[in-house]
Amino acid sequence: MLNERGNLMASKFELQAYGMSEESISKLFLENKLTEVEMVIAGLLSDCQELLPQDEDGKMTNTDDMIRKNLNIAKFILFKKLREAREVA
């Protein structure tokens, strides 16, 4: 959906879930011919890790460390499946 300026409008859900419209996500990330979508996903996961809070000593809480580890697991699975798919192809 476009607003009066011709810019993409996001629904309330899209703004709460993504901060932008799903159409914007598609244009920014999925239609980008310079980067494979898997690398975009890995980059977003890494960006999430950088946003985790740290105390003045650079340490995370136990919950934040679990989040960091789960993000790493997601990236590990993503890249493992990519390697397997390329070996089959």
mmCIF file of C-alpha atoms in Angstrom:
data_model
loop_
_atom_site.group_PDB
_atom_site.id
_atom_site.type_symbol
_atom_site.label_atom_id
_atom_site.label_comp_id
_atom_site.label_asym_id
_atom_site.label_seq_id
_atom_site.Cartn_x
_atom_site.Cartn_y
_atom_site.Cartn_z
ATOM 1 C CA MET A 1 0.000 0.000 0.000
ATOM 2 C CA LEU A 2 1.295 3.467 -0.882
ATOM 3 C CA ASN A 3 0.755 6.710 0.982
ATOM 4 C CA GLU A 4 0.000 10.057 -0.678
ATOM 5 C CA ARG A 5 3.722 10.534 -1.452
ATOM 6 C CA GLY A 6 3.966 7.164 -3.147
ATOM 7 C CA ASN A 7 5.990 5.623 -0.307
ATOM 8 C CA LEU A 8 5.245 2.158 1.012
ATOM 9 C CA MET A 9 2.953 2.106 4.038
ATOM 10 C CA ALA A 10 3.249 -0.529 6.716
ATOM 11 C CA SER A 11 0.338 -2.019 8.621
ATOM 12 C CA LYS A 12 0.237 -1.709 12.403
ATOM 13 C CA PHE A 13 1.361 -5.337 12.681
ATOM 14 C CA GLU A 14 4.236 -4.813 10.240
ATOM 15 C CA LEU A 15 5.433 -1.740 12.132
ATOM 16 C CA GLN A 16 5.301 -3.588 15.458
ATOM 17 C CA ALA A 17 6.895 -6.779 14.129
ATOM 18 C CA TYR A 18 9.457 -5.427 11.651
ATOM 19 C CA GLY A 19 9.559 -1.636 11.884
ATOM 20 C CA MET A 20 8.713 -1.454 8.170
ATOM 21 C CA SER A 21 6.357 -2.998 5.624
ATOM 22 C CA GLU A 22 6.824 -6.538 4.347
ATOM 23 C CA GLU A 23 7.067 -5.044 0.870
ATOM 24 C CA SER A 24 9.961 -2.868 2.046
ATOM 25 C CA ILE A 25 11.696 -5.920 3.512
ATOM 26 C CA SER A 26 11.335 -7.711 0.184
ATOM 27 C CA LYS A 27 12.730 -4.762 -1.754
ATOM 28 C CA LEU A 28 15.608 -4.117 0.660
ATOM 29 C CA PHE A 29 16.696 -7.672 1.355
ATOM 30 C CA LEU A 30 15.155 -10.260 -0.966
ATOM 31 C CA GLU A 31 15.388 -8.423 -4.276
ATOM 32 C CA ASN A 32 19.004 -7.392 -3.679
ATOM 33 C CA LYS A 33 21.025 -9.023 -6.454
ATOM 34 C CA LEU A 34 24.398 -8.213 -4.834
ATOM 35 C CA THR A 35 24.000 -10.448 -1.785
ATOM 36 C CA GLU A 36 22.620 -13.948 -1.365
ATOM 37 C CA VAL A 37 19.603 -14.057 0.930
ATOM 38 C CA GLU A 38 21.395 -16.439 3.287
ATOM 39 C CA MET A 39 24.128 -13.865 3.883
ATOM 40 C CA VAL A 40 21.475 -11.220 4.558
ATOM 41 C CA ILE A 41 19.940 -13.506 7.197
ATOM 42 C CA ALA A 42 23.316 -14.190 8.801
ATOM 43 C CA GLY A 43 24.068 -10.470 8.818
ATOM 44 C CA LEU A 44 20.777 -9.680 10.535
ATOM 45 C CA LEU A 45 21.465 -12.348 13.158
ATOM 46 C CA SER A 46 24.930 -10.868 13.751
ATOM 47 C CA ASP A 47 23.422 -7.394 14.052
ATOM 48 C CA CYS A 48 21.120 -8.752 16.769
ATOM 49 C CA GLN A 49 24.126 -10.035 18.681
ATOM 50 C CA GLU A 50 25.754 -6.606 18.551
ATOM 51 C CA LEU A 51 22.615 -5.067 20.057
ATOM 52 C CA LEU A 52 22.690 -7.277 23.148
ATOM 53 C CA PRO A 53 23.413 -5.162 26.229
ATOM 54 C CA GLN A 54 26.683 -5.486 28.087
ATOM 55 C CA ASP A 55 27.680 -4.121 31.466
ATOM 56 C CA GLU A 56 30.616 -1.790 31.975
ATOM 57 C CA ASP A 57 32.972 -4.800 32.031
ATOM 58 C CA GLY A 58 31.680 -6.005 28.667
ATOM 59 C CA LYS A 59 29.828 -8.963 30.194
ATOM 60 C CA MET A 60 26.295 -10.064 29.345
ATOM 61 C CA THR A 61 23.589 -11.331 31.652
ATOM 62 C CA ASN A 62 22.854 -15.060 31.549
ATOM 63 C CA THR A 63 19.723 -14.419 29.487
ATOM 64 C CA ASP A 64 21.600 -12.237 27.002
ATOM 65 C CA ASP A 65 24.331 -14.863 26.699
ATOM 66 C CA MET A 66 21.686 -17.508 25.965
ATOM 67 C CA ILE A 67 20.248 -15.229 23.266
ATOM 68 C CA ARG A 68 23.738 -14.806 21.777
ATOM 69 C CA LYS A 69 24.310 -18.564 21.767
ATOM 70 C CA ASN A 70 20.932 -19.237 20.130
ATOM 71 C CA LEU A 71 21.727 -16.694 17.415
ATOM 72 C CA ASN A 72 25.020 -18.513 16.818
ATOM 73 C CA ILE A 73 23.180 -21.845 16.635
ATOM 74 C CA ALA A 74 20.789 -20.377 14.050
ATOM 75 C CA LYS A 75 23.735 -19.181 11.938
ATOM 76 C CA PHE A 76 25.478 -22.555 12.297
ATOM 77 C CA ILE A 77 22.362 -24.412 11.077
ATOM 78 C CA LEU A 78 21.868 -21.922 8.236
ATOM 79 C CA PHE A 79 25.421 -22.313 6.945
ATOM 80 C CA LYS A 80 25.424 -26.113 7.435
ATOM 81 C CA LYS A 81 22.271 -26.429 5.324
ATOM 82 C CA LEU A 82 23.754 -24.094 2.701
ATOM 83 C CA ARG A 83 26.894 -26.225 2.433
ATOM 84 C CA GLU A 84 24.807 -29.397 2.148
ATOM 85 C CA ALA A 85 22.606 -27.863 -0.554
ATOM 86 C CA ARG A 86 25.640 -26.755 -2.565
ATOM 87 C CA GLU A 87 27.235 -30.207 -2.313
ATOM 88 C CA VAL A 88 24.064 -31.803 -3.719
ATOM 89 C CA ALA A 89 23.719 -29.275 -6.545
#
